[in-house]
Short mmCIF file of C-alpha atoms in Angstrom, two decimals:
data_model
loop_
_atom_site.label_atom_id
_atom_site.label_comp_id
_atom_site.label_asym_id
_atom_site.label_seq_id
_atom_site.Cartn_x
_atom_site.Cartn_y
_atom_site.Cartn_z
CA UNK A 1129 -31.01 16.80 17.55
CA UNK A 1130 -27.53 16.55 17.61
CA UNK A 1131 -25.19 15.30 14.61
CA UNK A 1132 -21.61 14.69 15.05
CA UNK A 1133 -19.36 14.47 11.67
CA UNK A 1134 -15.35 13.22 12.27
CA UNK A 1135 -12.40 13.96 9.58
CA UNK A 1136 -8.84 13.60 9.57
CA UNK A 1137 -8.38 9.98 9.67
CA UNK A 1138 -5.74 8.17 6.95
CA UNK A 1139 -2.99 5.97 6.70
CA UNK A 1140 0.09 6.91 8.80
CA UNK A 1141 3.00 5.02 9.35
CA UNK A 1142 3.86 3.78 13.05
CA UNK A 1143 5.35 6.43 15.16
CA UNK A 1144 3.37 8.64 13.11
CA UNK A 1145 1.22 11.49 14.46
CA UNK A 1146 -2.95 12.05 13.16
CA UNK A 1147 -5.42 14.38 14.75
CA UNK A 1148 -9.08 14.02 14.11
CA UNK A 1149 -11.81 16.53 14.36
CA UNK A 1150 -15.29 15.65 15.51
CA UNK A 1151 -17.66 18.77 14.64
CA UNK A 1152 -21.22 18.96 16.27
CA UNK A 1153 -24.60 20.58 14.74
CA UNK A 1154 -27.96 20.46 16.08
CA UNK A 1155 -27.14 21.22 19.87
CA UNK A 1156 -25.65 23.32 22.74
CA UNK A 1157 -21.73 21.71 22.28
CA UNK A 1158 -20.97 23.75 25.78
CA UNK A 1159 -23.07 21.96 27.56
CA UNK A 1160 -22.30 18.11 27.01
CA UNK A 1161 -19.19 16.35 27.34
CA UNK A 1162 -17.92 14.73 24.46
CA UNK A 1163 -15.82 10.87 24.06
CA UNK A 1164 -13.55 9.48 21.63
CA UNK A 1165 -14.34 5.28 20.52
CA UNK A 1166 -12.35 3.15 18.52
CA UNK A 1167 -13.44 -0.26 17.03
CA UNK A 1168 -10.87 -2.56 16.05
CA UNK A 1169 -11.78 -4.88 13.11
CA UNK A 1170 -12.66 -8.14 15.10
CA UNK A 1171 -13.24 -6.30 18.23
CA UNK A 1172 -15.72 -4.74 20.51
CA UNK A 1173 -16.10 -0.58 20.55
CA UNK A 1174 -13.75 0.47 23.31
CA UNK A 1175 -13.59 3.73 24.87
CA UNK A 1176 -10.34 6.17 24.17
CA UNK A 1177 -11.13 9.06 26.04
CA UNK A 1178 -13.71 11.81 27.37
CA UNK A 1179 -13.61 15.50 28.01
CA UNK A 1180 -16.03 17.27 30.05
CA UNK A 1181 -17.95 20.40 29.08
CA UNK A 1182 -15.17 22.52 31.01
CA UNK A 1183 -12.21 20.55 29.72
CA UNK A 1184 -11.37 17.72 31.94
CA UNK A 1185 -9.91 14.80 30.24
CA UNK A 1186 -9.60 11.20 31.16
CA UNK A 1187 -7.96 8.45 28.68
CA UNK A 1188 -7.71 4.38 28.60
CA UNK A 1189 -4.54 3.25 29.69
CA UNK A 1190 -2.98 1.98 26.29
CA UNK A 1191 -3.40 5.82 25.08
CA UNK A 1192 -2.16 7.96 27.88
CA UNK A 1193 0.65 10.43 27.00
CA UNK A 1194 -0.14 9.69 23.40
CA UNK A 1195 -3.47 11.07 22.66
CA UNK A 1196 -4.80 13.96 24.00
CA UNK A 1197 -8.33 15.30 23.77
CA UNK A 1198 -9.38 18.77 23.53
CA UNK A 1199 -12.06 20.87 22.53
CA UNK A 1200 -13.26 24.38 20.72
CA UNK A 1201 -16.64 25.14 22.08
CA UNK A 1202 -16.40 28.43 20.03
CA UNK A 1203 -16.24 26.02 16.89
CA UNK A 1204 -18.50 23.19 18.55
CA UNK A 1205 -15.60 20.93 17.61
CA UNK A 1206 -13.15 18.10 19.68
CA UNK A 1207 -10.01 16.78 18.79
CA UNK A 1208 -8.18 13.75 19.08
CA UNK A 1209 -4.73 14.51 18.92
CA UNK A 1210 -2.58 10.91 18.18
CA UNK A 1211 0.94 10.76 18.50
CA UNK A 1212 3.24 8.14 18.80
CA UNK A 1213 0.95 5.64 16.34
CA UNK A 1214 1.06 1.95 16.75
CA UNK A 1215 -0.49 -0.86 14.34
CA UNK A 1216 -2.62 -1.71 17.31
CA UNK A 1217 -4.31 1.70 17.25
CA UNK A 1218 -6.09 0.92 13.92
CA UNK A 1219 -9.16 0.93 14.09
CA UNK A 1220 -12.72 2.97 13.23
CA UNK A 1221 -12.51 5.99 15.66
CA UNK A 1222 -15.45 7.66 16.90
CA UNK A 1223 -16.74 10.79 19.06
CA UNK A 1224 -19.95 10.79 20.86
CA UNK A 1225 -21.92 13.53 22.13
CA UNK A 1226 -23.11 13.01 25.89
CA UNK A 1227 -26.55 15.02 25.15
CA UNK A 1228 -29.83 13.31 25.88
CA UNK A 1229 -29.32 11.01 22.80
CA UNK A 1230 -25.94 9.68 23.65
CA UNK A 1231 -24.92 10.65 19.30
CA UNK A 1232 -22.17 9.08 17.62
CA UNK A 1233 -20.56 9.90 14.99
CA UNK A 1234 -19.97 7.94 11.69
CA UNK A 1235 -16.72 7.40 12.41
CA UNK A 1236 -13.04 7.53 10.65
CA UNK A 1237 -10.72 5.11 9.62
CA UNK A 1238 -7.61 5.48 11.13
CA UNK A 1239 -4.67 2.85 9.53
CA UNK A 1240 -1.09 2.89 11.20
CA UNK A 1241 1.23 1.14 9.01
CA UNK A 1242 4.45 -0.84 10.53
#
């Protein structure tokens, strides 16, 4: 079974770079693509972005050319790369496995400061 554990959130000031890590256990990280969630206090999950198991990307509107998504299959870990912060990109951010189980993550708190 797969478990996914993020780091690297924090408080940043807007304008402000952060890049989170999203390390996998329990499964064959090559062979699943892997997605980045935020949840806004207030709001619904929303989706951020995906990579694919050979390193296609695809992002939500409100993010493109400021994230960027990558992955380390040697170290069964993605990134989240933020640049450019906003106070609307608060939020809990998660990663989720796309292995049988669909896994999430527990999340980090990410906190972008005006």
């Amino acid at each position: 079974q797969v478990q996914l554990v993020e780091s690297g959130g924090g408080l940043v000031q807007a304008g402000g770079s952060l890049k989170l890590s999203c390390v996998a256990s329990g499964g064959v990280f090559t062979m699943y693509p892997m997605a980045w969630y935020r949840q806004a206090p207030g709001h619904e999950r929303e989706w951020v972005g995906t990579i694919t198991s050979i390193g296609t990307t695809a992002y939500e509107d409100s993010v493109k050319g400021r994230f960027t998504i990558s992955r380390d299959n040697a170290k069964n870990t993605a990134y989240l790369e933020m640049s450019s912060l906003k106070p609307e990109d608060t939020a809990v951010y998660y990663c989720r496995a796309f292995d049988k189980e669909k896994t999430w993550g527990q999340g980090t708190q990410v906190t972008v400061s005006s």
